[in-house]
Coordinates of C-alpha atoms in Angstrom, one line a residue:
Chain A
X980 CA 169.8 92.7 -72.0
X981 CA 167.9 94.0 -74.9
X982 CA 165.3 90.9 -74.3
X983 CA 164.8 91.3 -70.3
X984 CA 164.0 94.9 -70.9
X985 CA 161.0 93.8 -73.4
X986 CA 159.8 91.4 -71.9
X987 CA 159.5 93.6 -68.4
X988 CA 158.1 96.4 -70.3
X989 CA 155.9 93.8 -72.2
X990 CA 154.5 92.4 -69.1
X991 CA 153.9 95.8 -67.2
X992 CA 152.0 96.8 -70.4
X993 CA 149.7 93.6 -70.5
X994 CA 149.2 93.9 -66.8
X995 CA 148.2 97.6 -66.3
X996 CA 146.1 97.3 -69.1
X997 CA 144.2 94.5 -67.8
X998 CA 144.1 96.6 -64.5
X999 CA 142.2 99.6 -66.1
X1000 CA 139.6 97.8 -67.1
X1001 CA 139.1 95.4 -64.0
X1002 CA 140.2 98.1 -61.4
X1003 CA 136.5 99.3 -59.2
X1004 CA 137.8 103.0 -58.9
X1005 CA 138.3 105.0 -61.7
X1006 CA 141.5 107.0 -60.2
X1007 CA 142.9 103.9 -59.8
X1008 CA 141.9 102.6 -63.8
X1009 CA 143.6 106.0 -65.0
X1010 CA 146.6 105.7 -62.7
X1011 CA 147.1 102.1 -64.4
X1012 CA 146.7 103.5 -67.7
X1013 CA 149.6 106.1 -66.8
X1014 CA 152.0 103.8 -65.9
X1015 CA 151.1 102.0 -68.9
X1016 CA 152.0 104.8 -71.5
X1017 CA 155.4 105.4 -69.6
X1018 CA 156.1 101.4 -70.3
X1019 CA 154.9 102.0 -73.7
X1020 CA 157.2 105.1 -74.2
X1021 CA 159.9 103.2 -72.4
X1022 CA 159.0 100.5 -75.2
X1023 CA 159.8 103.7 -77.9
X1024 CA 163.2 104.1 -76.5
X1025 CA 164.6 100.4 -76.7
X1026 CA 163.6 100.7 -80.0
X1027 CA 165.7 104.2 -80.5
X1028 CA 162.7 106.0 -81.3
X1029 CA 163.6 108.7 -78.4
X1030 CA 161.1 111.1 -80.4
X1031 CA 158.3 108.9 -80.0
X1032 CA 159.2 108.5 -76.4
X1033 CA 158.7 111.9 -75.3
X1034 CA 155.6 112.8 -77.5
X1035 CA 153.9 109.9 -76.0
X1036 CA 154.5 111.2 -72.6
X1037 CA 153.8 114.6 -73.2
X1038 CA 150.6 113.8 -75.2
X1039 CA 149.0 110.9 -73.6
X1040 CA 150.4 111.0 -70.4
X1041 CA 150.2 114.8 -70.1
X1042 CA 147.1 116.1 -71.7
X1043 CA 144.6 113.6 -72.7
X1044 CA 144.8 111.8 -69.3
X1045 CA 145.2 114.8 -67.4
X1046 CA 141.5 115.7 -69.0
X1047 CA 140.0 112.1 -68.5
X1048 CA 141.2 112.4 -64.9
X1049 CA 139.8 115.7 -64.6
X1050 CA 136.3 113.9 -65.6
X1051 CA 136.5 111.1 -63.8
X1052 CA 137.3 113.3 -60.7
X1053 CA 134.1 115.6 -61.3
X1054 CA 131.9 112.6 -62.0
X1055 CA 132.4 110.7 -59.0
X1056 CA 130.9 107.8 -60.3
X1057 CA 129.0 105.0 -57.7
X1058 CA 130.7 101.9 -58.7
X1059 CA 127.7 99.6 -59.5
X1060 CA 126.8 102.2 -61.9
X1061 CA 129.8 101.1 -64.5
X1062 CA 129.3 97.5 -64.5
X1063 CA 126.3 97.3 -67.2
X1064 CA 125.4 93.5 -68.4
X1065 CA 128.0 93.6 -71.0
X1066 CA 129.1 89.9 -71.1
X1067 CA 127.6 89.2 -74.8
X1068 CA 129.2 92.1 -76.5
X1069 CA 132.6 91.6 -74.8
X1070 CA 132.5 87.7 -75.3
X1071 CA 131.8 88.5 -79.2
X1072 CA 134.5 91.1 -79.6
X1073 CA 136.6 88.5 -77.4
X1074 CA 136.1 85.8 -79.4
X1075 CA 136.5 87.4 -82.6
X1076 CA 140.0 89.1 -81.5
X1077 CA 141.4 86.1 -80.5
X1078 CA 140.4 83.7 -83.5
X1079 CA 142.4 86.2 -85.3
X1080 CA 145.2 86.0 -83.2
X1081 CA 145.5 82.2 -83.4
X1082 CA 145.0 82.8 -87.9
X1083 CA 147.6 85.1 -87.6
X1084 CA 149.8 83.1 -85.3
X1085 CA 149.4 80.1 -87.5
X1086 CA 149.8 82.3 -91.2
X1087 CA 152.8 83.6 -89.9
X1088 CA 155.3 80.9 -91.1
X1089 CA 153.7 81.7 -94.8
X1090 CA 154.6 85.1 -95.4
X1091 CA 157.5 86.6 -94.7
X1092 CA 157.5 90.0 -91.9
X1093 CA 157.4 93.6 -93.7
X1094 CA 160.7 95.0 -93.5
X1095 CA 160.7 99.0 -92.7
X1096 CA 162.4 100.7 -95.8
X1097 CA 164.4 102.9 -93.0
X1098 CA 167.0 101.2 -91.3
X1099 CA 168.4 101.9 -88.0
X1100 CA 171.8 103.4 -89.3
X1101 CA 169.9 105.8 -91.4
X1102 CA 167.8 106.9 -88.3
X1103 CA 171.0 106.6 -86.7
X1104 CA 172.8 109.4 -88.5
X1105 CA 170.8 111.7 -89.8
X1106 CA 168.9 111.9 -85.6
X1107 CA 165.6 110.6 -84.7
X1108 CA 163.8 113.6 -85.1
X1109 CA 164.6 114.3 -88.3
X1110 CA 164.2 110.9 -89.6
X1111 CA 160.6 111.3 -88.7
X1112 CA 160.1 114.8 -89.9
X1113 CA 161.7 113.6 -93.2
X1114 CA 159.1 110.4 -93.8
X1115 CA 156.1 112.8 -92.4
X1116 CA 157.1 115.7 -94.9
X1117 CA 157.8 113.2 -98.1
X1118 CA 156.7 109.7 -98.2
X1119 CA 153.9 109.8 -95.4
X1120 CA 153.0 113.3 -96.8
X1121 CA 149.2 112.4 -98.1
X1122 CA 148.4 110.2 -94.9
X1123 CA 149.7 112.9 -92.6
X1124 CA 147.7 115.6 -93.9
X1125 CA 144.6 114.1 -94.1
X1126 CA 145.1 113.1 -90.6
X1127 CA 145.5 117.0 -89.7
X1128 CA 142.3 117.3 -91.4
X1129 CA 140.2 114.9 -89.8
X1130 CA 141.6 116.8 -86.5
X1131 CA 140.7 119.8 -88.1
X1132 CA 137.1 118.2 -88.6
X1133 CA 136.8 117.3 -84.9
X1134 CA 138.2 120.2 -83.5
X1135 CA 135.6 122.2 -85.3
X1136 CA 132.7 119.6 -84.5
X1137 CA 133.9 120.2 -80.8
X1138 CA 133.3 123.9 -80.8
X1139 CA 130.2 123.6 -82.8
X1140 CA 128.6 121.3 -79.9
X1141 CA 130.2 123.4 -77.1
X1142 CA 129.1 126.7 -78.5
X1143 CA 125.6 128.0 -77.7
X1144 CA 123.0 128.2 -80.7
X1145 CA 123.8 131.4 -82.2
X1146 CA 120.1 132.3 -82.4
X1147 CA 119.9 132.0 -79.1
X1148 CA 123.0 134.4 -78.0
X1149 CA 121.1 136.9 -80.5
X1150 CA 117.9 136.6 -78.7
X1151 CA 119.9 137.3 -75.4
X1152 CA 121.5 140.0 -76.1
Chain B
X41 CA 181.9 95.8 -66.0
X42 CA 184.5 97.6 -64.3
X43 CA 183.8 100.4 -66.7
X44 CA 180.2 100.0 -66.9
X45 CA 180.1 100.1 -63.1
X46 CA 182.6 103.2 -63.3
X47 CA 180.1 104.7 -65.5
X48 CA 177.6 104.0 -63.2
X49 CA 179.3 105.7 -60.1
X50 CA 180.3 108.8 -61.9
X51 CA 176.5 109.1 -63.1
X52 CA 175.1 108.5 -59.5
X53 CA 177.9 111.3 -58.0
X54 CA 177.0 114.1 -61.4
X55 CA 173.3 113.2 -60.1
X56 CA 174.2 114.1 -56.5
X57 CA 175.7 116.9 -56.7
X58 CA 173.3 118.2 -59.0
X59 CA 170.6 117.7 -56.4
X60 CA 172.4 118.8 -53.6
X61 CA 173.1 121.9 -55.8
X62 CA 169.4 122.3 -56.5
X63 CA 168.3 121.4 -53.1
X64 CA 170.8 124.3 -51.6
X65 CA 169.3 126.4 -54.1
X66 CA 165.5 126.0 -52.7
X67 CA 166.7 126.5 -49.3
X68 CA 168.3 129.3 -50.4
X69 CA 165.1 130.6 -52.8
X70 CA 163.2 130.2 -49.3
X71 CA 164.8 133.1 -47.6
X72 CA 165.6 134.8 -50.5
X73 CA 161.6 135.4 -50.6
X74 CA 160.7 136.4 -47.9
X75 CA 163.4 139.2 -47.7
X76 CA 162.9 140.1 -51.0
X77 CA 159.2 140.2 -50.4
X78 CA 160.1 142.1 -47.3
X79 CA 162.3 145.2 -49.1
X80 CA 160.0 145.4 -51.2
X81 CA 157.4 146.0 -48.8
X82 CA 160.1 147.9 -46.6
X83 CA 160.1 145.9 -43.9
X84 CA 163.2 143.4 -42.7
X85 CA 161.8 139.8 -43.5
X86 CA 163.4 137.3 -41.2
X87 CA 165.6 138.2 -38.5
X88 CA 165.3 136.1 -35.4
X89 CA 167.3 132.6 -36.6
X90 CA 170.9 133.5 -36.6
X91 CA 172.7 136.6 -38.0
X92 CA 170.7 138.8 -40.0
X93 CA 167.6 135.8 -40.4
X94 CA 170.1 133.4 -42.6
X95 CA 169.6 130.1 -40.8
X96 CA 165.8 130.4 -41.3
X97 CA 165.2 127.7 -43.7
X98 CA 167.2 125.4 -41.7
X99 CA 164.9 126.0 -39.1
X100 CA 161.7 126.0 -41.1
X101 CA 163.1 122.1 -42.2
X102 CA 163.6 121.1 -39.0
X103 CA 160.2 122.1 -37.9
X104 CA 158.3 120.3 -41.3
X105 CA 160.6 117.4 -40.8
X106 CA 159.4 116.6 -36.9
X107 CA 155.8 118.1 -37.6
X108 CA 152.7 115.6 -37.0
X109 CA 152.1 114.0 -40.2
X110 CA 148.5 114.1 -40.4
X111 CA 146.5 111.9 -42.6
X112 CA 142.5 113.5 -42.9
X113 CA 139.6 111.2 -42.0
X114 CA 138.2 109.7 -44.8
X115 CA 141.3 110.2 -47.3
X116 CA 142.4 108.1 -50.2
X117 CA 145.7 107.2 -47.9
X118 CA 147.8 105.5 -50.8
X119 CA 146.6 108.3 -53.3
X120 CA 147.3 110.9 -50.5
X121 CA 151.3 109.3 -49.9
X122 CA 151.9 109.2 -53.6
X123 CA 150.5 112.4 -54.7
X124 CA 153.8 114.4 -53.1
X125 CA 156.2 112.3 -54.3
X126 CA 154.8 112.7 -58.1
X127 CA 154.8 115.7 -58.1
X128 CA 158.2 116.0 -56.4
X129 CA 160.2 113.6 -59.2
X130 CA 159.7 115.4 -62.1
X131 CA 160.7 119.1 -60.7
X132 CA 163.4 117.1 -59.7
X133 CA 164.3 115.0 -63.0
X134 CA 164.0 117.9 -65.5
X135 CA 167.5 118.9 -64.3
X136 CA 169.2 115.9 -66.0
X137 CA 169.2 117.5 -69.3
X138 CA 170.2 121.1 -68.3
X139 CA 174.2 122.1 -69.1
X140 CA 175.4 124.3 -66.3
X141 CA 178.5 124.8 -68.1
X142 CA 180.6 124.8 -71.3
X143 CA 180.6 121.6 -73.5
X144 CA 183.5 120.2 -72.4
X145 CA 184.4 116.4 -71.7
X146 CA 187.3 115.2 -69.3
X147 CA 188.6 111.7 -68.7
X148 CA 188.2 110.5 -66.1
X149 CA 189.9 106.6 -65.1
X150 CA 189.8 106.3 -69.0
X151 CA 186.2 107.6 -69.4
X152 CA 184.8 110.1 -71.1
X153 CA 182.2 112.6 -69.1
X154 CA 180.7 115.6 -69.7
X155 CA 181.0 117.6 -66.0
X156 CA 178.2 120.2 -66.6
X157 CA 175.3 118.1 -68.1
X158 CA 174.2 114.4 -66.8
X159 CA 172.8 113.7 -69.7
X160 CA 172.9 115.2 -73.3
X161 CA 170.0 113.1 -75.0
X162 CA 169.2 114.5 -78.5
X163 CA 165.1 115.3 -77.2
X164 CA 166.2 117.2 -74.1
X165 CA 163.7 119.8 -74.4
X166 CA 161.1 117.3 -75.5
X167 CA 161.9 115.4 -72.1
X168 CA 161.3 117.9 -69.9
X169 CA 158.4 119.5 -71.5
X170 CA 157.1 115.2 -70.8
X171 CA 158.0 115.4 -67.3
X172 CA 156.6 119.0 -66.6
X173 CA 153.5 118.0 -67.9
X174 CA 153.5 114.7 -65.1
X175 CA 154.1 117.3 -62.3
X176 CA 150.3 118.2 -62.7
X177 CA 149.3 114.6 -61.9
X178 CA 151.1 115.3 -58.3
X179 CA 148.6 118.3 -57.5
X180 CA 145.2 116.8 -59.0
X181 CA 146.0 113.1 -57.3
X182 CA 146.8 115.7 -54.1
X183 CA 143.6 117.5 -54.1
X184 CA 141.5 114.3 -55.4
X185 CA 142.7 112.3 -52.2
X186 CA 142.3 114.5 -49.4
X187 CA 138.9 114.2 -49.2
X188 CA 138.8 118.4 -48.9
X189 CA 136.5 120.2 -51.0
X190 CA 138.8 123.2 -51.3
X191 CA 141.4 120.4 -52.2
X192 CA 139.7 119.0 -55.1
X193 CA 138.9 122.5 -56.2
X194 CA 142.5 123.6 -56.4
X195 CA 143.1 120.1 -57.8
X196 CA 140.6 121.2 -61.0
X197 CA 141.6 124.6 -61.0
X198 CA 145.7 123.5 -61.3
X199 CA 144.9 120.7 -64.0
X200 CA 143.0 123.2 -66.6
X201 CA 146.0 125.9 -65.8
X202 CA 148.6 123.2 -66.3
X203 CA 147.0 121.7 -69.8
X204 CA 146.2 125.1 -71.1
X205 CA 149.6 127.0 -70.6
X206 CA 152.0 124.2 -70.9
X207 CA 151.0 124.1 -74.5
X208 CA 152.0 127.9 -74.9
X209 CA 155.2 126.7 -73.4
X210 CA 155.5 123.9 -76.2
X211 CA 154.8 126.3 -79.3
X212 CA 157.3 129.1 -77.9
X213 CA 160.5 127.2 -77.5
X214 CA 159.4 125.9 -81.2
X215 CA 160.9 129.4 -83.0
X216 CA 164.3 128.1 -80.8
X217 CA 164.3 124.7 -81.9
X218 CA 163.6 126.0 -85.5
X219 CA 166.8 128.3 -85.5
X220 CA 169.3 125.9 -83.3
X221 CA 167.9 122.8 -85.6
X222 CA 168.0 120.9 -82.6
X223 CA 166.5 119.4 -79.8
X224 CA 169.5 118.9 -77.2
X225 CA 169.7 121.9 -74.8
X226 CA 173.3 121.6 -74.9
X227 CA 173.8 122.0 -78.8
X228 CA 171.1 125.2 -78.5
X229 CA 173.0 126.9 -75.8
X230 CA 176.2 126.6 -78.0
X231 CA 174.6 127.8 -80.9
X232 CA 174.0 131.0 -79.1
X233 CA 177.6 131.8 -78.6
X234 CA 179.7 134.4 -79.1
X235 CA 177.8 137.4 -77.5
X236 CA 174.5 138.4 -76.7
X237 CA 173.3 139.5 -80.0
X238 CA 173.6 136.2 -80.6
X239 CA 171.2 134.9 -78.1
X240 CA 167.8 133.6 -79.6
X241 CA 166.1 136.3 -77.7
X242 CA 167.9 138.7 -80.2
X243 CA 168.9 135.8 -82.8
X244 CA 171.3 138.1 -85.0
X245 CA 172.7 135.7 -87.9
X246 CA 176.2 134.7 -87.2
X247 CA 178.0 137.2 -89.4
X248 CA 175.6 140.2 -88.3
X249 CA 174.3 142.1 -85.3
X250 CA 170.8 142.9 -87.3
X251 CA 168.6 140.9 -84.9
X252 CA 166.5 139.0 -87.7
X253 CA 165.4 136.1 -86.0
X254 CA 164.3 137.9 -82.8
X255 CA 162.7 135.4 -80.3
X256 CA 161.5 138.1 -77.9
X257 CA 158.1 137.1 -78.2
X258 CA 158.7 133.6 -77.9
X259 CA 160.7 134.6 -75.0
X260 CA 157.5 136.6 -73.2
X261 CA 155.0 134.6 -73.6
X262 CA 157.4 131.5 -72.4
X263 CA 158.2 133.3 -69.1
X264 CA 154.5 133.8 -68.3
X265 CA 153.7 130.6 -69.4
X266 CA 156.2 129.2 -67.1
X267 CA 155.0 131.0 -64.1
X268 CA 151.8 129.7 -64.8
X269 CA 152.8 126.3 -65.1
X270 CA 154.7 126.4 -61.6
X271 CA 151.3 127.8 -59.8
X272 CA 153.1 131.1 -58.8
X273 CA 151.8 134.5 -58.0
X274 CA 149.8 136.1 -60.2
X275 CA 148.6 132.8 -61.9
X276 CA 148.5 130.8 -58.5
X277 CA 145.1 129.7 -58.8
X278 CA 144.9 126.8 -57.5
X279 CA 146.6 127.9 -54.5
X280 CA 144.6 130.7 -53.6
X281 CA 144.5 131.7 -50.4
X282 CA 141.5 134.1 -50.3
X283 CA 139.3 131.2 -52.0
X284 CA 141.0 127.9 -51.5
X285 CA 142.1 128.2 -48.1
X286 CA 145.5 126.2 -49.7
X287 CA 144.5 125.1 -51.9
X288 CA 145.6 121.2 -53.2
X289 CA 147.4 121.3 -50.0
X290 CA 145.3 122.5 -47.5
X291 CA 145.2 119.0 -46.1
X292 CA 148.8 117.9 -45.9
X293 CA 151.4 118.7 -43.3
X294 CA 154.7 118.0 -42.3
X295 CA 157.1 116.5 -44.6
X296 CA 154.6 115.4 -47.5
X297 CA 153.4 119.3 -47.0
X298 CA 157.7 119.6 -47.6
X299 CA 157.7 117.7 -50.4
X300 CA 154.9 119.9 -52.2
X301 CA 156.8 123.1 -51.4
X302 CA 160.1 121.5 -52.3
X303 CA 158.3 121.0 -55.7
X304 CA 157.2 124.0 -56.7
X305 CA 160.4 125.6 -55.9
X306 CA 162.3 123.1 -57.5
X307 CA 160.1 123.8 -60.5
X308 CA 160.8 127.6 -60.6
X309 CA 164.6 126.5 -61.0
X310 CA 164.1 124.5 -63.8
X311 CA 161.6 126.5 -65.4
X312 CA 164.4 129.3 -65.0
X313 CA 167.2 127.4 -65.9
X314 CA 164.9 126.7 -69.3
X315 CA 164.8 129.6 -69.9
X316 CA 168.3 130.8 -69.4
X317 CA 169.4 127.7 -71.8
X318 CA 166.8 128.8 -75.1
X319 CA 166.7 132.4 -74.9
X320 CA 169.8 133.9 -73.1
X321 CA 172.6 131.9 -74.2
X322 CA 172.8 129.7 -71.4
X323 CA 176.4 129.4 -70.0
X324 CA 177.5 131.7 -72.4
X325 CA 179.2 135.3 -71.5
X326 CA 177.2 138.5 -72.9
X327 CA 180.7 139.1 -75.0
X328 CA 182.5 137.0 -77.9
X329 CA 184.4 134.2 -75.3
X330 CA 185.4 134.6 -71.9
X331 CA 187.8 136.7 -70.3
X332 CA 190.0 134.2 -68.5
X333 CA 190.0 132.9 -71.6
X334 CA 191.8 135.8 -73.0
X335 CA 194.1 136.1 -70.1
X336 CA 195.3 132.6 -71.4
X337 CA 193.2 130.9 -68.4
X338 CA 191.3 128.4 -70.8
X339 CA 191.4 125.5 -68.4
X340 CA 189.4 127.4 -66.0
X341 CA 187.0 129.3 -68.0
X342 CA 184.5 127.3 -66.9
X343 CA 184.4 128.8 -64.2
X344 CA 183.3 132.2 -65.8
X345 CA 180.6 130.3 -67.9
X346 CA 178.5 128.5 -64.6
X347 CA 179.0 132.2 -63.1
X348 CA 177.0 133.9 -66.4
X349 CA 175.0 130.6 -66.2
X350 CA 174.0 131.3 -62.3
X351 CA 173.4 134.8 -62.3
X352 CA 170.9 134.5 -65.2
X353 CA 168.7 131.4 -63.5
X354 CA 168.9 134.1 -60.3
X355 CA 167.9 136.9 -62.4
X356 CA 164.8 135.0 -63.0
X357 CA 164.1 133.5 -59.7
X358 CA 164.1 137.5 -58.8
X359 CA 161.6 138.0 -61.3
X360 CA 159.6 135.4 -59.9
X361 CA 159.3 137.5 -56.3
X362 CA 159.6 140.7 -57.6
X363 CA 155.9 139.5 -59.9
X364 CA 154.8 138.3 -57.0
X365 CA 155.2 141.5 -54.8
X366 CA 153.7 143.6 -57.7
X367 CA 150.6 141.9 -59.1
X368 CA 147.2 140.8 -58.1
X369 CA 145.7 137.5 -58.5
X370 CA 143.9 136.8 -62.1
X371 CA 140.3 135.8 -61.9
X372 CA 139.9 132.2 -63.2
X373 CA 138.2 133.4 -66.6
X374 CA 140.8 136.1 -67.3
X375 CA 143.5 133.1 -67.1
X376 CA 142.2 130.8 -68.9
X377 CA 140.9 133.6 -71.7
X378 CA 145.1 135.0 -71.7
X379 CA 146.0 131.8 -72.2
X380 CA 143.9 131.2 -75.0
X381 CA 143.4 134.3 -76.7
X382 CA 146.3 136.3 -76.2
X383 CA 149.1 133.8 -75.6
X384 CA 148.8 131.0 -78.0
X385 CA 147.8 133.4 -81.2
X386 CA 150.8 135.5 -80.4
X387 CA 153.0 131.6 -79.9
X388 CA 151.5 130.2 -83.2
X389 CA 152.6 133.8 -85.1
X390 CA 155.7 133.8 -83.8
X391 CA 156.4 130.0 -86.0
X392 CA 155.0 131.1 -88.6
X393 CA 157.1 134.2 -88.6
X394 CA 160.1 132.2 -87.5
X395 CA 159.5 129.6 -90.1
X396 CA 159.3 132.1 -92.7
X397 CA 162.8 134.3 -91.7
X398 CA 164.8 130.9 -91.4
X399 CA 163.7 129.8 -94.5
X400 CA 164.8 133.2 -96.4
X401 CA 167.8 134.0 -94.0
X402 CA 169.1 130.7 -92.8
X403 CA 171.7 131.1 -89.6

């Protein structure tokens, strides 16, 4: 049961992913992309990350590609115009990715998989949403806030590109 | 399987009735507007369809349902067919995790349900803040695929509104969530119990009345948020009228026009049956149990519980009209600047705040 559900989420991933990048109208490429992030959330919940689930959905699905719909809807962009010569760079990256693959693929039998330290009954019983506050807060602590402060860095670097040069608000007004 | 497919058919008949119940409730909230809207502007509302004006909505259904659906020249057609029913879904899925009534399981065949909630998942709230959020993809998709120019407008207008105050919904319910130490809309509305100075809007501890934990502000800036996020009067935007024509629907009629309407109504309930669940105690009575419980009624105090539950999701829905028949549109700068300014600093205070009283006083 477990197996059929992967697999169909697995292959509606694959697919709609391929689909935003092939599909001519952007709407439609973002559309894809949306139904991808609810496969991958579904994805979440098999594993009994429920947590995960939601905050997927209600960060990807409902802010970020809200905005890059909201873009791609004001841009209105001519078709031929997003279809640059890019066959080197994409066959370089291609290649590369997919070498990698086939090492990996092939190392595999030599090492044996990382095993997460948290099991499922621990997640289990203490509820998903704690579990994760508990690794953020403790073991993850150092990652997690220096990912708040690159964040920080951005959101700062945002305002200072959006904001007018403060010279020239003085010499307004 | 039998049990599995038992499972199954008691699911599909909690999830029928539920709609059924909300879909009654819209037709209800139709007419309910308009004469509200109408006393308050003394005149009578309604009052040619049956006595007193009552069977108006099932005339106004009747009419959208045989209407000409029209399709305009030049329109994304799939885009334009999908757009109602995404935004019709999630208004309509939210209502999964919502407990109408007490917390109480009966057996039914062997199984064990829960009658008043379909589903108590431990990230209720987190689920339908996710699905609230897809309810804006209905409207932009609308407005993109009409081909309208005031379409597209209220498309924009609705997707920067949606994005900007669904976050202020987020960080207010986040004071509850710190109190109840939960996620499950079921397990907050019981920690509420036992009278209303225990409701998170007061949030006494449980062995006081001193309302330490006071969610009040939480609790405002959650309600405007939410009227904001359902498009309605005065933060409906992308609707407006006197600019927009209709807005994201100016182009539709007939029954994908329906499905629109249905949604936002649909939406209102929710966002008011939210609201009941986090900040008013939910199903519970204003006083320490229930007073057929006293009178040695237990088995049907339930029905006491959906009746406190129902009259505060209706004390809301009033509030709804009764905003609407008082205040004047926002201009589009002055929404987005509350929303930024004056409703997220006074959201992001009231965690720290929270944070800092639970810490000190735990419940």
């Amino acid at each position: 049961m477990e197996q059929i559900f992967f697999f169909y989420f697995a292959f509606v991933i694959a697919a709609t992913s391929m689909l935003v990048v092939a599909m001519r109208n952007p709407v439609y490429s973002a559309l894809a992309l949306l139904i991808m992030f609810f496969h991958v959330a579904g994805l979440y919940v098999t594993l009994h990350a429920e947590f995960l689930a939601a905050v997927q959905i209600i960060v990807y699905a409902g802010a970020i590609l809200v905005l890059y719909l909201f873009v791609v809807m004001l841009l209105n962009l001519k078709q031929d115009d997003r279809y640059h010569r890019q066959w080197p760079m994409a066959a370089a990256v291609g290649v590369t990715l997919f070498v990698e693959a086939i090492i990996l693929t092939v190392m595999r039998g030599w090492t044996a998989p990382l095993v997460a330290t948290g099991t499922e009954t621990t997640v289990g019983e203490a509820g998903n949403t704690e579990a994760i506050g508990d690794v953020l807060y403790s073991t993850y602590l150092f990652p997690f806030e220096v990912a708040s402060l690159i964040l920080l860095v951005a959101m700062i670097g945002a305002i200072v590109l959006a904001k007018k040069d403060l010279s020239e608000v003085n010499s307004e007004g | 399987m039998t049990e599995l497919s038992l499972r199954l058919a008691v699911s599909l008949a909690q999830i029928a009735a539920v709609m059924g119940i909300v879909m009654l409730t819209v037709m209800i909230l139709t007419l309910a507007e308009r004469k509200v809207l109408g006393w308050m502007q003394d005149r009578m509302g309604p009052m040619e369809v049956g006595p007193y004006g009552i069977l108006q909505p099932i005339a106004d259904g009747l009419k959208l349902f045989f209407k000409e659906d029209i399709v305009p020249a030049g329109a994304n057609k799939a885009m334009f067919t999908l757009a109602p029913i995404l935004a019709m879904v999630p208004a309509m899925i939210g209502f999964a995790v919502i407990p109408f009534g007490p917390n109480v399981t009966v057996d039914v065949f062997g199984i064990t349900i829960k009658p008043f909630v379909i589903s108590d998942i431990n990230i209720g709230v987190l689920y339908i803040l996710a699905f609230a959020s897809i309810g804006a993809y209905g409207i932009i998709l609308g407005g993109w695929s009409s081909n309208s120019k005031y379409s597209l407008l209220g498309g924009l207008r609705s997707a920067a509104q949606v994005i900007s105050y669904e976050l202020n919904v987020g960080l207010a319910i986040v004071g509850v969530l710190l109190l109840s130490g939960s996620l499950s809309l079921v397990t907050i509305t019981q920690a509420q119990a036992g009278g209303f100075w225990h409701w998170f809007i007061w949030g006494a501890r449980p062995d006081g009345f001193f309302p330490i934990h006071t969610q009040i502000f939480a609790f405002v800036v959650f309600v405007i948020s939410a009227v904001a996020e359902t498009n309605r009067v005065p933060f409906d935007l992308p609707e407006a009228e006197s600019e927009l024509v209709a807005g994201f629907f100016t182009e539709y009629s007939g029954m994908r026009f329906a499905f629109f309407f249905i949604a936002e109504y649909a939406n209102m309930v929710l966002v008011s049956c939210v609201a009941a669940s986090l900040f008013l105690g939910g199903w519970n009575a204003p006083y320490p149990g229930t007073i057929l419980g006293y009178a040695g009624l237990e088995q049907l105090a339930w029905i006491e519980n959906v009746a406190w539950f129902t009259l505060k999701v209706y004390m809301f829905l009033f509030l709804f009209f009764w905003l609407r028949a008082t205040l004047p549109r926002l201009r589009y700068d002055q929404l987005m600047r509350f929303g930024w300014k004056v409703m997220l600093p006074i959201a992001l205070a009231n965690i720290v705040v929270t944070a800092i009283t639970a810490y000190f006083f735990p419940r």
